[in-house]
Amino acid sequence: MDIEARHVFQTEVDLKKAIRQNELTLLFQPKVNAKNNAIVGAEALVRWNHPERGLIPADQFIRIAEKSELIDEIGDWVLKQTCKILADWTKRKLPAVPISINISPKRFLKGDYPGLVRNVIRRWGIDPGLLEIEITETSLMENKTVVTDAIQQIRQLGIKFSLDDFGTGFSSINYLKQFRTIDTLKIDKSFIAKIDEDPQMSAIVKSFIMLAKGLDMEVIAEGVETAGQLKFLTDNDCPVVQGFIYSKPLFLSDFEVLLREGEIR
Ligand code: C2E
Ligand code: CA
Ligand code: CA
Ligand code: CA
């Protein structure tokens, strides 16, 4: 095997073990309304707490996991773990906010995913309004009917959907109009990164915000890092943001401190 193939293989073996041995962990990045700095939600982001290599970022194993069934195992673990945490917040009377999880495109095509989601929600007795699912544009383009059906069934449970990395895929604008399956557009960070210096990019971001409004959808910007980006977004009717300007992804206990305070700074 060449070095790359061996790396992929070894990572798969290690990852399988990691899932069994509970080495995955979730970080939480706040979603903030910039008008009043209120915490309005969080995104759960997976990390691999490796015994030797420490905390491994998602990018270093998610892509490998996506090549096998492992991504489904990870996704199901994230779903259950998130519901468990939401139930715990309710029990401890913390002021819970909705948590979004990232679900890989392929997961909708296998078995009865809406059934699994329903069971997990009932098992933990959580308010479905506190769970959101982020999917990417590519997942909407492939196997349209199966995916749309699954999304509709899950939405009927009261769970909302965001379209992640919005703007980086193709021709899904037409799709959005036809099926009304998505609640929130999440503008990709590659666009946000350029609004300070590139007037064309700010025009594009403005048009995304208007598109969301026109389709009666919520909109959020991700990867907001600078005061200039934040001002542009609030000035243009997109006050809900996620990004390093407010907070990096946090360990659960640190996020819970923010949750109690209800706002950042
Ligand atoms: P994503 O879903 O687009 O998540 C946002 C990524 O942007 C996160 O990286 C987050 O830490 C990062 N980010 C947040 N604010 C900023 C900012 O201001 N500037 C910059 N430059 N980056 C920012 P992370 O956690 O490393 O995750 C990377 C990707 O891995 C995610 O992109 C998602 O596609 C995937 N991923 C993470 N967790 C999961 C999971 O539980 N399941 C699946 N299927 N994929 C996941
Ligand atoms: Ca995401
Ligand atoms: Ca994203
Ligand atoms: Ca991404």
Coordinates of C-alpha atoms and ligand atoms in Angstrom, one line a residue:
M1 CA 0.0 0.0 0.0
D2 CA 1.2 3.5 -0.6
I3 CA 1.6 5.9 2.3
E4 CA -1.8 7.7 1.7
A5 CA -3.7 4.4 1.5
R6 CA -2.0 3.1 4.6
H7 CA -2.9 6.3 6.4
V8 CA -6.6 6.0 5.4
F9 CA -6.7 2.4 6.4
Q10 CA -5.0 3.0 9.8
T11 CA -7.2 5.9 10.5
E12 CA -10.3 3.8 9.8
V13 CA -9.1 1.0 12.2
D14 CA -8.2 3.5 14.9
L15 CA -11.5 5.4 14.4
K16 CA -13.5 2.3 14.8
K17 CA -11.8 1.6 18.1
A18 CA -12.2 5.2 19.1
I19 CA -16.0 5.1 18.7
R20 CA -16.2 2.0 20.8
Q21 CA -13.9 3.4 23.5
N22 CA -15.8 6.7 23.7
E23 CA -12.9 8.8 22.4
L24 CA -15.2 11.1 20.4
T25 CA -16.2 14.4 22.0
L26 CA -18.4 17.3 21.1
L27 CA -17.5 21.0 21.2
F28 CA -20.1 23.7 21.0
Q29 CA -19.8 27.0 19.1
P30 CA -22.3 29.6 20.0
K31 CA -24.7 31.2 17.5
V32 CA -25.1 34.8 18.5
N33 CA -27.6 37.6 17.7
A34 CA -25.2 40.5 17.2
K35 CA -28.0 43.1 18.1
N36 CA -27.9 42.1 21.8
N37 CA -25.1 39.5 22.0
A38 CA -27.7 36.9 23.0
I39 CA -26.8 33.2 22.6
V40 CA -29.5 31.9 20.3
G41 CA -28.1 28.5 19.6
A42 CA -25.0 26.4 19.1
E43 CA -23.4 24.0 16.6
A44 CA -22.1 20.7 17.9
L45 CA -18.7 19.9 16.3
V46 CA -17.1 16.6 16.7
R47 CA -13.5 16.1 17.9
W48 CA -11.4 12.9 18.4
N49 CA -9.8 12.9 21.8
H50 CA -6.9 10.7 20.8
P51 CA -4.9 9.2 23.7
E52 CA -1.6 10.0 22.1
R53 CA -2.3 12.7 19.5
G54 CA -4.6 14.8 21.6
L55 CA -7.7 16.6 20.3
I56 CA -7.9 15.9 16.6
P57 CA -9.9 18.4 14.5
A58 CA -12.9 17.2 12.5
D59 CA -11.3 17.9 9.1
Q60 CA -8.6 15.3 9.8
F61 CA -10.9 12.3 10.2
I62 CA -14.4 13.2 8.9
R63 CA -13.3 13.0 5.3
I64 CA -11.9 9.6 5.9
A65 CA -14.9 8.5 7.8
E66 CA -17.1 9.6 4.9
K67 CA -15.5 7.0 2.7
S68 CA -16.9 4.2 4.8
E69 CA -19.8 3.4 7.1
L70 CA -18.0 5.1 10.0
I71 CA -19.5 8.4 9.2
D72 CA -23.0 7.0 9.9
E73 CA -21.8 5.7 13.2
I74 CA -20.3 9.0 14.1
G75 CA -23.4 10.9 13.0
D76 CA -25.7 8.6 15.1
W77 CA -23.4 9.0 18.1
V78 CA -23.5 12.8 17.7
L79 CA -27.4 12.7 17.5
K80 CA -27.7 10.6 20.6
Q81 CA -25.1 12.6 22.6
T82 CA -26.7 15.9 21.6
C83 CA -30.1 14.7 22.8
K84 CA -28.6 13.4 26.0
I85 CA -27.1 16.8 26.6
L86 CA -30.3 18.7 25.8
A87 CA -32.2 16.4 28.3
D88 CA -29.5 17.1 30.9
W89 CA -29.9 20.9 30.4
T90 CA -33.7 20.5 31.0
K91 CA -33.1 18.4 34.1
R92 CA -30.6 20.9 35.5
K93 CA -33.0 23.8 34.5
L94 CA -30.3 25.4 32.3
P95 CA -31.8 27.9 29.7
A96 CA -31.4 25.5 26.8
V97 CA -30.9 26.8 23.2
P98 CA -31.2 24.8 20.0
I99 CA -28.2 22.7 19.0
S100 CA -27.5 21.9 15.4
I101 CA -25.7 18.8 14.3
N102 CA -24.0 18.0 11.0
I103 CA -25.5 15.0 9.2
S104 CA -23.7 13.5 6.3
P105 CA -25.6 13.3 3.0
K106 CA -25.5 9.5 2.8
R107 CA -27.2 8.9 6.1
F108 CA -30.6 9.8 4.7
L109 CA -30.3 7.0 2.1
K110 CA -29.9 4.2 4.7
G111 CA -32.6 2.4 6.7
D112 CA -35.2 4.4 8.5
Y113 CA -33.4 7.6 9.6
P114 CA -36.5 9.5 10.5
G115 CA -37.5 6.6 12.7
L116 CA -34.2 6.6 14.5
V117 CA -34.4 10.4 15.1
R118 CA -38.0 9.9 16.5
N119 CA -36.9 7.2 18.8
V120 CA -33.9 9.1 20.1
I121 CA -36.0 12.2 20.8
R122 CA -38.6 10.1 22.6
R123 CA -35.9 8.1 24.5
W124 CA -34.5 11.4 26.0
G125 CA -37.9 13.2 26.1
I126 CA -36.5 16.3 24.5
D127 CA -38.3 19.2 22.9
P128 CA -37.7 18.6 19.1
G129 CA -37.6 22.4 18.7
L130 CA -34.2 22.2 20.4
L131 CA -32.6 20.0 17.7
E132 CA -31.5 21.2 14.3
I133 CA -29.9 19.4 11.4
E134 CA -27.3 21.0 9.1
I135 CA -27.0 19.4 5.7
T136 CA -25.0 20.5 2.6
E137 CA -26.2 21.4 -0.8
T138 CA -24.6 18.4 -2.4
S139 CA -26.8 16.2 -0.2
L140 CA -29.9 17.9 -1.6
M141 CA -28.8 17.3 -5.2
E142 CA -28.2 13.6 -4.9
N143 CA -31.2 11.2 -4.6
K144 CA -33.6 14.1 -4.4
T145 CA -36.8 12.3 -3.6
V146 CA -35.4 9.9 -1.0
V147 CA -33.6 12.8 0.7
T148 CA -36.6 15.2 0.5
D149 CA -38.9 12.5 1.9
A150 CA -36.6 11.9 4.8
I151 CA -36.3 15.6 5.5
Q152 CA -40.0 16.1 5.4
Q153 CA -40.6 13.3 7.8
I154 CA -38.0 14.6 10.2
R155 CA -39.4 18.2 9.9
Q156 CA -42.8 16.8 10.8
L157 CA -41.3 15.8 14.2
G158 CA -40.6 19.5 14.8
I159 CA -36.9 19.5 13.9
K160 CA -35.5 22.3 11.8
F161 CA -33.0 22.1 8.9
S162 CA -30.2 24.4 7.9
L163 CA -28.5 24.4 4.5
D164 CA -24.8 24.5 5.4
D165 CA -22.0 26.0 3.3
F166 CA -24.6 27.8 1.3
G167 CA -23.3 29.3 -1.9
T168 CA -20.6 26.7 -2.5
G169 CA -22.9 24.1 -4.3
F170 CA -24.8 24.3 -7.5
S171 CA -28.3 25.2 -8.7
S172 CA -30.0 24.4 -5.4
I173 CA -31.7 27.8 -5.5
N174 CA -34.3 26.2 -7.8
Y175 CA -34.6 23.3 -5.4
L176 CA -35.2 25.5 -2.4
K177 CA -38.1 27.2 -4.2
Q178 CA -39.7 23.9 -5.3
F179 CA -39.6 21.9 -2.1
R180 CA -39.5 24.4 0.9
T181 CA -37.7 21.8 2.9
I182 CA -35.1 24.1 4.6
D183 CA -35.7 26.5 7.4
T184 CA -32.3 28.4 7.5
L185 CA -29.6 29.3 5.0
K186 CA -26.1 29.2 6.5
I187 CA -23.9 31.4 4.4
D188 CA -20.5 29.7 3.9
K189 CA -17.4 31.2 5.6
S190 CA -15.5 31.5 2.3
F191 CA -17.9 34.4 1.3
I192 CA -17.8 36.0 4.7
A193 CA -14.0 36.0 4.7
K194 CA -13.9 38.3 1.7
I195 CA -16.6 40.9 2.4
D196 CA -14.2 43.3 4.0
E197 CA -12.0 43.7 0.9
D198 CA -14.1 42.5 -2.0
P199 CA -17.1 44.6 -3.0
Q200 CA -18.3 41.9 -5.4
M201 CA -18.3 39.4 -2.6
S202 CA -20.3 41.7 -0.3
A203 CA -22.9 42.1 -3.2
I204 CA -23.2 38.3 -3.3
V205 CA -23.6 38.0 0.4
K206 CA -26.3 40.7 0.3
S207 CA -28.1 38.8 -2.4
F208 CA -28.0 35.6 -0.3
I209 CA -29.5 37.5 2.6
M210 CA -32.3 38.8 0.4
L211 CA -32.8 35.4 -1.1
A212 CA -33.4 34.0 2.4
K213 CA -35.9 36.8 3.2
G214 CA -37.7 36.3 -0.1
L215 CA -38.1 32.6 0.5
D216 CA -39.2 33.3 4.1
M217 CA -36.2 31.5 5.5
E218 CA -33.9 32.4 8.4
V219 CA -30.3 33.3 7.6
I220 CA -27.1 32.9 9.6
A221 CA -23.5 33.8 8.6
E222 CA -20.6 31.5 9.7
G223 CA -16.9 32.2 10.0
V224 CA -17.4 35.8 11.2
E225 CA -14.0 36.9 12.4
T226 CA -13.8 40.7 12.1
A227 CA -15.7 43.7 13.4
G228 CA -16.0 44.9 9.7
Q229 CA -17.7 41.6 8.7
L230 CA -20.0 41.8 11.7
K231 CA -21.0 45.4 10.9
F232 CA -21.7 44.6 7.3
L233 CA -23.9 41.6 8.3
T234 CA -25.9 43.5 10.9
D235 CA -26.3 46.5 8.6
N236 CA -27.6 44.2 6.0
D237 CA -30.2 42.4 8.1
C238 CA -28.2 39.3 9.0
P239 CA -27.6 39.8 12.7
V240 CA -27.3 36.1 13.6
V241 CA -23.7 34.9 13.3
Q242 CA -21.3 32.2 14.3
G243 CA -17.6 32.7 14.3
F244 CA -14.3 33.4 16.1
I245 CA -15.3 37.1 16.7
Y246 CA -17.6 35.8 19.4
S247 CA -16.2 32.4 20.3
K248 CA -14.3 29.4 19.0
P249 CA -16.0 26.0 19.6
L250 CA -16.1 25.4 23.4
F251 CA -16.0 22.4 25.7
L252 CA -19.4 21.6 27.1
S253 CA -18.7 23.0 30.6
D254 CA -17.4 26.3 29.1
F255 CA -20.4 26.6 26.8
E256 CA -22.7 25.9 29.8
V257 CA -21.2 28.9 31.6
L258 CA -22.2 31.1 28.6
L259 CA -25.6 29.5 28.5
R260 CA -26.3 30.5 32.1
E261 CA -25.2 34.1 31.3
G262 CA -27.3 34.1 28.2
E263 CA -25.1 36.4 26.3
I264 CA -21.5 37.0 25.3
R265 CA -19.6 40.0 26.6
Ligands
C2E1 P1 -18.8 23.1 9.1 O1 -20.0 22.3 9.4 O2 -18.9 24.1 8.0 O3 -18.4 23.7 10.5 C1 -17.9 25.0 10.7 C2 -16.4 25.0 10.8 O4 -15.9 26.3 10.8 C3 -15.9 24.3 12.2 O5 -14.7 23.7 11.9 C4 -15.6 25.6 13.0 O6 -14.7 25.4 14.0 C5 -15.1 26.5 12.0 N1 -15.2 27.9 12.3 C6 -16.1 28.5 13.2 N2 -16.0 29.8 13.2 C7 -14.9 30.1 12.4 C8 -14.3 31.4 12.1 O7 -14.6 32.4 12.5 N3 -13.3 31.3 11.2 C9 -12.8 30.1 10.6 N4 -11.8 30.1 9.8 N5 -13.4 28.9 11.0 C10 -14.5 28.9 11.8 P2 -14.5 22.2 12.5 O8 -15.1 22.0 13.8 O9 -13.0 21.9 12.3 O10 -15.3 21.3 11.5 C11 -14.9 21.2 10.1 C12 -16.0 20.5 9.3 O11 -16.0 19.1 9.7 C13 -17.4 21.0 9.5 O12 -17.6 22.1 8.7 C14 -18.2 19.8 9.1 O13 -18.3 19.7 7.7 C15 -17.3 18.7 9.6 N6 -17.9 18.2 10.9 C16 -17.6 18.7 12.1 N7 -18.3 18.0 13.1 C17 -19.1 17.1 12.4 C18 -20.0 16.0 12.7 O14 -20.4 15.8 13.9 N8 -20.5 15.3 11.7 C19 -20.2 15.5 10.4 N9 -20.7 14.7 9.5 N10 -19.3 16.4 10.0 C20 -18.8 17.2 11.0
CA2 CA -22.1 22.8 9.9
CA3 CA -20.5 25.4 7.3
CA4 CA -17.9 22.9 5.6

